[in-house]
Tab-separated table of C-alpha atoms and ligand atoms in Angstrom:
chain	number	residue	atom	x	y	z
L	1	MET	CA	0.000	0.000	0.000
L	2	ASN	CA	1.234	3.446	-0.863
L	3	ALA	CA	1.668	5.453	2.367
L	4	ALA	CA	1.469	8.694	0.396
L	5	ALA	CA	-2.076	7.745	-0.623
L	6	PHE	CA	-3.452	9.124	2.622
L	7	GLU	CA	-3.238	12.314	4.604
L	8	PRO	CA	-1.829	11.693	8.115
L	9	ALA	CA	-4.037	12.693	11.046
L	10	LEU	CA	-0.968	13.838	13.012
L	11	ARG	CA	2.342	15.471	12.074
L	12	TRP	CA	5.172	16.288	14.457
L	13	THR	CA	7.084	19.336	13.222
L	14	GLY	CA	9.977	19.095	15.679
L	15	GLU	CA	8.485	21.931	17.724
L	16	ALA	CA	4.733	21.338	17.715
L	17	LEU	CA	2.028	18.787	16.942
L	18	GLU	CA	-0.085	19.423	13.874
L	19	VAL	CA	-3.474	17.732	13.635
L	20	LEU	CA	-5.620	17.589	10.546
L	21	ASP	CA	-8.776	19.349	11.743
L	22	GLN	CA	-11.429	16.702	11.134
L	23	ARG	CA	-14.261	19.109	11.956
L	24	ARG	CA	-13.509	20.952	8.712
L	25	LEU	CA	-13.320	17.935	6.423
L	26	PRO	CA	-14.278	17.288	3.698
L	27	ALA	CA	-14.611	20.971	2.794
L	28	GLU	CA	-11.137	22.053	3.922
L	29	THR	CA	-7.838	20.310	4.617
L	30	VAL	CA	-6.373	22.397	7.426
L	31	TYR	CA	-3.752	21.377	9.986
L	32	LEU	CA	-4.027	22.944	13.461
L	33	ARG	CA	-0.768	23.700	15.226
L	34	LEU	CA	-0.802	22.641	18.886
L	35	ASP	CA	1.957	23.997	21.134
L	36	ASP	CA	1.032	22.667	24.544
L	37	ALA	CA	-0.737	19.802	26.298
L	38	ALA	CA	-3.833	21.908	27.027
L	39	ALA	CA	-4.272	22.569	23.306
L	40	VAL	CA	-3.894	18.852	22.561
L	41	ALA	CA	-6.475	17.955	25.222
L	42	GLU	CA	-8.874	20.520	23.760
L	43	ALA	CA	-8.317	19.210	20.206
L	44	ILE	CA	-9.193	15.695	21.413
L	45	ARG	CA	-12.225	16.856	23.433
L	46	GLY	CA	-13.499	18.976	20.540
L	47	MET	CA	-12.889	16.172	17.983
L	48	ALA	CA	-10.387	18.038	15.818
L	49	VAL	CA	-8.551	14.726	16.172
L	50	ARG	CA	-10.543	11.562	16.821
L	51	GLY	CA	-10.431	7.785	16.455
L	52	ALA	CA	-8.976	5.606	19.198
L	53	PRO	CA	-5.357	5.099	18.048
L	54	ALA	CA	-5.045	8.698	16.811
L	55	ILE	CA	-6.160	10.214	20.098
L	56	GLY	CA	-3.792	7.944	22.042
L	57	LEU	CA	-0.904	9.068	19.885
L	58	ALA	CA	-1.961	12.736	20.035
L	59	ALA	CA	-2.026	12.511	23.840
L	60	ALA	CA	1.477	10.985	23.793
L	61	TYR	CA	2.775	13.950	21.782
L	62	GLY	CA	0.922	16.159	24.277
L	63	VAL	CA	3.090	14.659	27.044
L	64	CYS	CA	6.214	15.565	25.015
L	65	LEU	CA	4.960	19.144	24.744
L	66	ALA	CA	4.283	19.235	28.501
L	67	ALA	CA	7.706	17.819	29.373
L	68	ARG	CA	9.483	20.356	27.202
L	69	HIS	CA	7.338	23.286	28.307
L	70	TRP	CA	7.832	22.659	32.038
L	71	SER	CA	11.567	22.029	31.558
L	72	ARG	CA	11.854	25.441	29.922
L	73	VAL	CA	9.696	27.212	32.515
L	74	LEU	CA	11.307	25.549	35.531
L	75	GLY	CA	14.840	25.471	34.132
L	76	GLY	CA	15.130	21.673	34.045
L	77	GLN	CA	13.381	18.671	35.500
L	78	ALA	CA	13.909	19.501	39.141
L	79	GLY	CA	11.361	20.601	41.763
L	80	PRO	CA	7.738	20.598	40.658
L	81	TRP	CA	8.464	19.427	37.068
L	82	ARG	CA	7.025	15.965	37.669
L	83	THR	CA	3.897	17.407	39.338
L	84	ARG	CA	3.271	19.827	36.482
L	85	VAL	CA	3.699	17.132	33.817
L	86	ALA	CA	1.448	14.787	35.807
L	87	GLU	CA	-1.231	17.503	35.880
L	88	ASP	CA	-1.025	17.839	32.110
L	89	MET	CA	-1.232	14.043	31.745
L	90	ALA	CA	-4.386	14.038	33.900
L	91	ARG	CA	-5.856	16.746	31.685
L	92	LEU	CA	-5.082	14.669	28.568
L	93	ALA	CA	-6.505	11.511	30.180
L	94	ALA	CA	-9.782	13.329	30.917
L	95	SER	CA	-10.259	14.618	27.364
L	96	ARG	CA	-12.429	11.671	26.200
L	97	PRO	CA	-13.571	8.660	28.223
L	98	THR	CA	-14.180	5.621	26.014
L	99	ALA	CA	-11.117	4.951	23.846
L	100	VAL	CA	-8.684	3.168	26.130
L	101	ASN	CA	-5.815	3.864	23.712
L	102	LEU	CA	-5.547	7.275	25.351
L	103	HIS	CA	-4.818	5.667	28.716
L	104	THR	CA	-2.644	2.937	27.199
L	105	ALA	CA	-0.415	5.571	25.589
L	106	LEU	CA	-0.143	7.624	28.789
L	107	ALA	CA	0.583	4.483	30.835
L	108	GLN	CA	3.411	3.581	28.443
L	109	LEU	CA	5.031	6.991	29.080
L	110	ARG	CA	4.425	7.242	32.832
L	111	PRO	CA	7.505	5.176	33.860
L	112	LEU	CA	9.717	7.616	31.915
L	113	ILE	CA	8.219	10.561	33.829
L	114	GLU	CA	8.406	8.781	37.169
L	115	ALA	CA	11.993	7.483	36.728
L	116	GLU	CA	14.701	8.965	38.945
L	117	PRO	CA	15.982	11.053	37.247
L	118	PRO	CA	13.081	11.458	34.778
L	119	ALA	CA	13.724	10.950	31.077
L	120	ALA	CA	14.870	14.093	29.280
L	121	PRO	CA	12.254	15.668	26.934
L	122	GLU	CA	14.195	14.480	23.864
L	123	ASP	CA	14.202	10.889	25.183
L	124	LEU	CA	10.456	11.100	25.715
L	125	LEU	CA	10.035	12.322	22.185
L	126	ALA	CA	12.149	9.418	20.928
L	127	ALA	CA	9.844	7.027	22.840
L	128	VAL	CA	6.741	8.612	21.268
L	129	SER	CA	8.300	8.479	17.846
L	130	ARG	CA	8.872	4.733	18.369
L	131	MET	CA	5.229	4.424	19.496
L	132	HIS	CA	4.167	6.171	16.284
L	133	ASP	CA	6.264	3.754	14.186
L	134	ARG	CA	4.914	0.746	16.095
L	135	LEU	CA	1.279	1.844	15.597
L	136	ARG	CA	1.883	2.571	11.912
L	137	GLU	CA	3.339	-0.904	11.515
L	138	ALA	CA	0.416	-2.379	13.511
L	139	ASP	CA	-2.019	-0.826	11.020
L	140	ARG	CA	-0.108	-2.399	8.151
L	141	ALA	CA	-0.045	-5.837	9.799
L	142	MET	CA	-3.777	-5.705	10.635
L	143	ALA	CA	-4.644	-4.568	7.121
L	144	GLU	CA	-2.910	-7.608	5.621
L	145	ALA	CA	-4.237	-10.061	8.242
L	146	GLY	CA	-7.812	-8.794	7.849
L	147	ALA	CA	-7.728	-8.769	4.054
L	148	ALA	CA	-6.413	-12.353	4.111
L	149	ARG	CA	-9.740	-13.405	5.697
L	150	LEU	CA	-11.859	-12.022	2.842
L	151	ALA	CA	-12.846	-14.187	-0.104
L	152	PRO	CA	-12.699	-12.759	-3.653
L	153	GLY	CA	-15.750	-10.630	-4.348
L	154	ALA	CA	-16.313	-9.872	-0.657
L	155	ARG	CA	-18.966	-7.273	-0.002
L	156	VAL	CA	-18.186	-5.260	3.099
L	157	LEU	CA	-20.072	-2.771	5.213
L	158	THR	CA	-18.094	-0.423	7.438
L	159	HIS	CA	-19.156	2.047	10.107
L	160	CYS	CA	-17.737	5.313	11.438
L	161	ASN	CA	-14.276	6.345	10.269
L	162	THR	CA	-11.457	3.928	10.948
L	163	GLY	CA	-8.988	5.126	8.337
L	164	ALA	CA	-5.736	7.072	8.386
L	165	LEU	CA	-7.647	9.926	9.996
L	166	ALA	CA	-8.407	7.748	13.005
L	167	SER	CA	-5.055	6.050	13.420
L	168	ALA	CA	-1.289	6.289	12.999
L	169	GLY	CA	-0.983	4.602	9.610
L	170	CYS	CA	-3.419	3.317	6.981
L	171	GLY	CA	-6.182	2.780	9.539
L	172	THR	CA	-7.796	-0.181	11.292
L	173	ALA	CA	-10.975	-1.483	9.617
L	174	LEU	CA	-10.479	0.894	6.697
L	175	GLY	CA	-6.892	-0.360	6.449
L	176	VAL	CA	-8.322	-3.848	5.835
L	177	ILE	CA	-10.564	-2.397	3.123
L	178	ARG	CA	-7.578	-0.599	1.543
L	179	ALA	CA	-5.531	-3.831	1.538
L	180	ALA	CA	-8.456	-5.857	0.197
L	181	HIS	CA	-8.916	-3.316	-2.600
L	182	ALA	CA	-5.179	-3.512	-3.413
L	183	ARG	CA	-5.563	-7.310	-3.707
L	184	GLY	CA	-8.599	-6.902	-5.969
L	185	LEU	CA	-10.822	-8.748	-3.527
L	186	LEU	CA	-13.701	-6.355	-3.030
L	187	GLY	CA	-17.107	-6.952	-4.579
L	188	ALA	CA	-18.692	-3.912	-2.918
L	189	VAL	CA	-18.014	-1.432	-0.125
L	190	TYR	CA	-20.779	0.261	1.834
L	191	ALA	CA	-20.000	3.019	4.320
L	192	THR	CA	-22.589	4.178	6.827
L	193	GLU	CA	-23.046	7.911	7.181
L	194	THR	CA	-22.662	7.438	10.990
L	195	ARG	CA	-25.162	9.677	12.689
L	196	PRO	CA	-24.896	12.088	14.346
L	197	TRP	CA	-21.322	13.314	13.802
L	198	LEU	CA	-21.199	11.871	10.261
L	199	GLN	CA	-17.739	10.342	10.463
L	200	GLY	CA	-18.755	8.042	7.601
L	201	ALA	CA	-20.292	10.626	5.275
L	202	ARG	CA	-17.608	13.243	5.870
L	203	LEU	CA	-14.430	11.288	6.616
L	204	THR	CA	-14.715	7.704	5.352
L	205	ALA	CA	-16.235	8.905	2.083
L	206	TRP	CA	-13.344	11.381	1.756
L	207	GLU	CA	-10.716	8.712	2.407
L	208	LEU	CA	-12.294	6.082	0.144
L	209	GLY	CA	-12.691	8.638	-2.634
L	210	ARG	CA	-9.053	9.732	-2.396
L	211	ALA	CA	-7.955	6.088	-2.387
L	212	GLY	CA	-9.988	5.408	-5.542
L	213	ILE	CA	-11.991	2.652	-3.829
L	214	PRO	CA	-15.516	2.368	-5.265
L	215	PHE	CA	-18.157	2.536	-2.540
L	216	GLN	CA	-21.675	3.611	-1.712
L	217	LEU	CA	-22.776	5.651	1.260
L	218	VAL	CA	-25.764	4.309	3.196
L	219	CYS	CA	-27.700	5.746	6.106
L	220	GLU	CA	-27.826	3.492	9.146
L	221	GLY	CA	-31.547	2.988	8.623
L	222	ALA	CA	-30.838	1.329	5.257
L	223	CYS	CA	-28.476	-1.298	6.639
L	224	GLY	CA	-31.230	-3.733	7.623
L	225	ALA	CA	-32.610	-3.710	4.068
L	226	LEU	CA	-29.075	-3.961	2.659
L	227	MET	CA	-28.387	-7.107	4.669
L	228	GLN	CA	-31.863	-8.516	4.130
L	229	GLN	CA	-31.198	-8.343	0.386
L	230	GLY	CA	-28.060	-10.463	0.961
L	231	ARG	CA	-25.670	-7.726	-0.133
L	232	VAL	CA	-23.222	-7.843	2.798
L	233	ASP	CA	-20.723	-10.625	3.551
L	234	TRP	CA	-18.749	-8.839	6.266
L	235	LEU	CA	-19.331	-6.013	8.696
L	236	VAL	CA	-15.805	-4.632	9.254
L	237	VAL	CA	-15.401	-2.153	12.116
L	238	GLY	CA	-12.835	-0.778	14.549
L	239	ALA	CA	-12.963	-0.599	18.333
L	240	ASP	CA	-12.461	1.942	21.077
L	241	ARG	CA	-12.108	-0.501	23.958
L	242	ILE	CA	-12.187	-4.302	24.181
L	243	ALA	CA	-12.891	-5.900	27.564
L	244	ALA	CA	-11.269	-9.072	28.941
L	245	ASN	CA	-14.177	-11.222	27.687
L	246	GLY	CA	-13.979	-9.870	24.102
L	247	ASP	CA	-16.924	-7.430	24.321
L	248	VAL	CA	-16.215	-4.445	22.064
L	249	ALA	CA	-17.109	-0.778	22.553
L	250	ASN	CA	-17.242	1.050	19.235
L	251	LYS	CA	-19.128	3.888	17.553
L	252	ILE	CA	-22.815	4.047	18.405
L	253	GLY	CA	-24.745	1.832	16.007
L	254	THR	CA	-22.129	-0.926	15.840
L	255	TYR	CA	-24.223	-3.143	18.122
L	256	THR	CA	-27.296	-2.641	15.918
L	257	LEU	CA	-25.285	-3.584	12.822
L	258	ALA	CA	-23.830	-6.658	14.552
L	259	VAL	CA	-27.322	-7.878	15.535
L	260	LEU	CA	-28.472	-7.367	11.952
L	261	ALA	CA	-25.397	-9.186	10.680
L	262	ARG	CA	-26.175	-12.202	12.852
L	263	ARG	CA	-29.802	-12.179	11.711
L	264	HIS	CA	-28.792	-12.098	8.039
L	265	GLY	CA	-25.737	-14.370	8.039
L	266	ALA	CA	-23.095	-11.656	7.526
L	267	ARG	CA	-19.892	-12.061	9.519
L	268	VAL	CA	-18.413	-9.471	11.876
L	269	MET	CA	-14.733	-8.493	11.883
L	270	VAL	CA	-13.344	-6.082	14.491
L	271	VAL	CA	-9.945	-4.607	13.669
L	272	ALA	CA	-7.962	-3.018	16.507
L	273	PRO	CA	-4.379	-2.843	17.752
L	274	THR	CA	-3.641	-4.562	21.078
L	275	ASP	CA	-3.460	-1.101	22.711
L	276	THR	CA	-7.284	-1.111	22.420
L	277	PHE	CA	-7.688	-4.000	24.882
L	278	ASP	CA	-8.498	-3.246	28.500
L	279	PRO	CA	-8.000	-6.494	30.412
L	280	THR	CA	-8.801	-4.701	33.684
L	281	LEU	CA	-12.471	-4.677	32.675
L	282	ASP	CA	-14.257	-7.983	33.110
L	283	SER	CA	-16.883	-7.288	30.440
L	284	GLY	CA	-18.232	-4.558	28.186
L	285	ALA	CA	-20.730	-3.553	30.888
L	286	ALA	CA	-17.856	-1.815	32.708
L	287	ILE	CA	-16.710	0.271	29.708
L	288	PRO	CA	-17.340	3.996	30.258
L	289	ILE	CA	-19.552	5.246	27.439
L	290	GLU	CA	-19.224	8.875	26.398
L	291	THR	CA	-22.420	10.905	26.090
L	292	ARG	CA	-22.070	14.108	24.083
L	293	ALA	CA	-24.122	17.281	23.714
L	294	ALA	CA	-27.721	17.103	22.484
L	295	GLU	CA	-26.820	19.732	19.851
L	296	GLU	CA	-24.881	17.077	17.893
L	297	LEU	CA	-28.293	15.518	17.201
L	298	THR	CA	-30.526	18.546	17.068
L	299	THR	CA	-28.380	20.727	14.809
L	300	LEU	CA	-26.354	20.272	11.629
L	301	ALA	CA	-23.360	22.532	10.967
L	302	GLY	CA	-24.838	25.047	13.411
L	303	ARG	CA	-28.320	25.050	11.824
L	304	PRO	CA	-31.296	23.665	13.750
L	305	LEU	CA	-32.656	20.275	12.671
L	306	ALA	CA	-35.126	19.879	15.543
L	307	PRO	CA	-37.280	22.493	17.282
L	308	PRO	CA	-35.256	24.610	19.724
L	309	GLY	CA	-34.896	22.948	23.120
L	310	THR	CA	-35.628	19.420	21.868
L	311	PRO	CA	-34.200	17.039	24.468
L	312	ALA	CA	-31.932	14.295	23.117
L	313	TRP	CA	-29.922	11.331	24.390
L	314	ASN	CA	-26.606	11.158	22.573
L	315	PRO	CA	-24.418	8.223	23.658
L	316	VAL	CA	-21.605	8.052	21.107
L	317	PHE	CA	-20.470	4.460	21.647
L	318	ASP	CA	-22.184	1.142	22.306
L	319	VAL	CA	-21.044	-2.326	23.306
L	320	THR	CA	-21.212	-5.332	21.007
L	321	PRO	CA	-21.121	-8.601	22.969
L	322	ALA	CA	-18.304	-10.978	22.025
L	323	GLU	CA	-20.836	-13.631	20.990
L	324	LEU	CA	-21.841	-11.475	17.982
L	325	ILE	CA	-18.236	-11.121	16.753
L	326	ASP	CA	-16.538	-13.613	14.438
L	327	LEU	CA	-12.997	-12.234	14.387
L	328	ILE	CA	-10.909	-9.678	16.239
L	329	VAL	CA	-7.915	-8.833	14.050
L	330	THR	CA	-4.897	-7.349	15.835
L	331	GLU	CA	-1.256	-6.794	14.905
L	332	LYS	CA	-0.320	-9.800	17.055
L	333	GLY	CA	-2.779	-12.225	15.521
L	334	VAL	CA	-6.464	-12.958	15.028
L	335	ILE	CA	-8.894	-14.090	17.718
L	336	GLU	CA	-11.625	-16.304	16.279
L	337	GLN	CA	-14.998	-16.389	18.063
L	338	PRO	CA	-13.570	-14.150	20.799
L	339	ASP	CA	-13.925	-15.114	24.424
L	340	ARG	CA	-12.000	-14.626	27.663
L	341	ALA	CA	-9.463	-17.375	26.884
L	342	GLY	CA	-8.821	-16.083	23.360
L	343	VAL	CA	-8.261	-12.538	24.588
L	344	ALA	CA	-5.902	-13.739	27.339
L	345	ARG	CA	-3.900	-15.852	24.857
L	346	LEU	CA	-3.510	-12.909	22.502
L	347	LEU	CA	-2.574	-10.424	25.206
L	348	ALA	CA	0.147	-12.767	26.436
L	349	LEU	CA	1.902	-11.923	23.136
L	350	ARG	CA	1.724	-8.161	23.776
V	1	MRU	O1	-16.042	9.369	18.275
V	1	MRU	P1	-14.910	8.922	17.375
V	1	MRU	O2	-15.034	9.439	15.988
V	1	MRU	O3	-13.562	9.156	17.995
V	1	MRU	O4	-15.119	7.364	17.315
V	1	MRU	C1	-14.222	6.583	16.553
V	1	MRU	C2	-14.670	5.195	16.406
V	1	MRU	O5	-15.603	4.734	17.031
V	1	MRU	C3	-13.855	4.317	15.545
V	1	MRU	O6	-14.675	3.377	14.950
V	1	MRU	C4	-12.828	3.728	16.472
V	1	MRU	O7	-11.990	4.673	17.057
V	1	MRU	C5	-12.086	2.604	16.040
V	1	MRU	S1	-10.991	2.682	14.691
V	1	MRU	C6	-9.857	3.796	14.708
């Protein structure tokens, strides 16, 4: 796959983190320059950068910015340096609740901050750069492993945006679709519009179009009819957090699609790097689910869709039970018919 075929979600300039502002896509391709951890936390909270692996990596660069900033302000890493950096890490950790990749990335850096003496800012940056390389390589490995499971002519339905915009490399589920397209395997690609934030209509459609992959956009309400007509072989999605028993939290609507898939004989593939697993949670019931503002439902690009003051419930993730999932594809291997034992076996390789 040609890496230049996609726009990276994140760019490190040497001095600052640049994020491709996903709120402005597809109309404008604009990178925001972020100079400190507070700006990174705000970019994650406000969804300028989104998607589980991408927000984990953005937070990791945010720690680099914090470490450098407080070294400059305090004249080194003495005194309250560690406290100040820890405060910035807490701010980053609180920016969004569901994607565990955020916490996985921060946990990977914490020993460097807590070491005596702490790692120098340039060593932290080197560690984050290695994390970036590892996640990029994980995307590539998952793309190949997932595509290898598709038969020629496979017709796939995907949900939300799981492409380069959401990750460090070619993407998770969309990476599988890119690799399958490169192998000439795809019979059809359907992308849901993904109400209410429209990650599918705005971002996945943009990425598929730029990659030259033929597809059709569908609204979530059409997916039952699509599957009933026998037009979907695989539902291919990403994940924001996977519990110890294999339950998967992903974009709201994934559960509905997985139930429909089971009803209509389509198979379900979840594609996620091992950083997305949270073995501390016994099942999906314990996964914190983000609820966002009612305005995401009641307005569109600032214009009212519903009468003013309409109350709305806007959970932005749901949990698909492991029993509805056929495969979880990771960079370390594939779990078939996921369950507690399968997850434990895979995580032993991490
Ligand atoms: O709210 P978002 O856009 O951050 O949600 C993203 C998703 O749910 C993706 O499907 C997920 O992060 C997995 S793939 C990168």
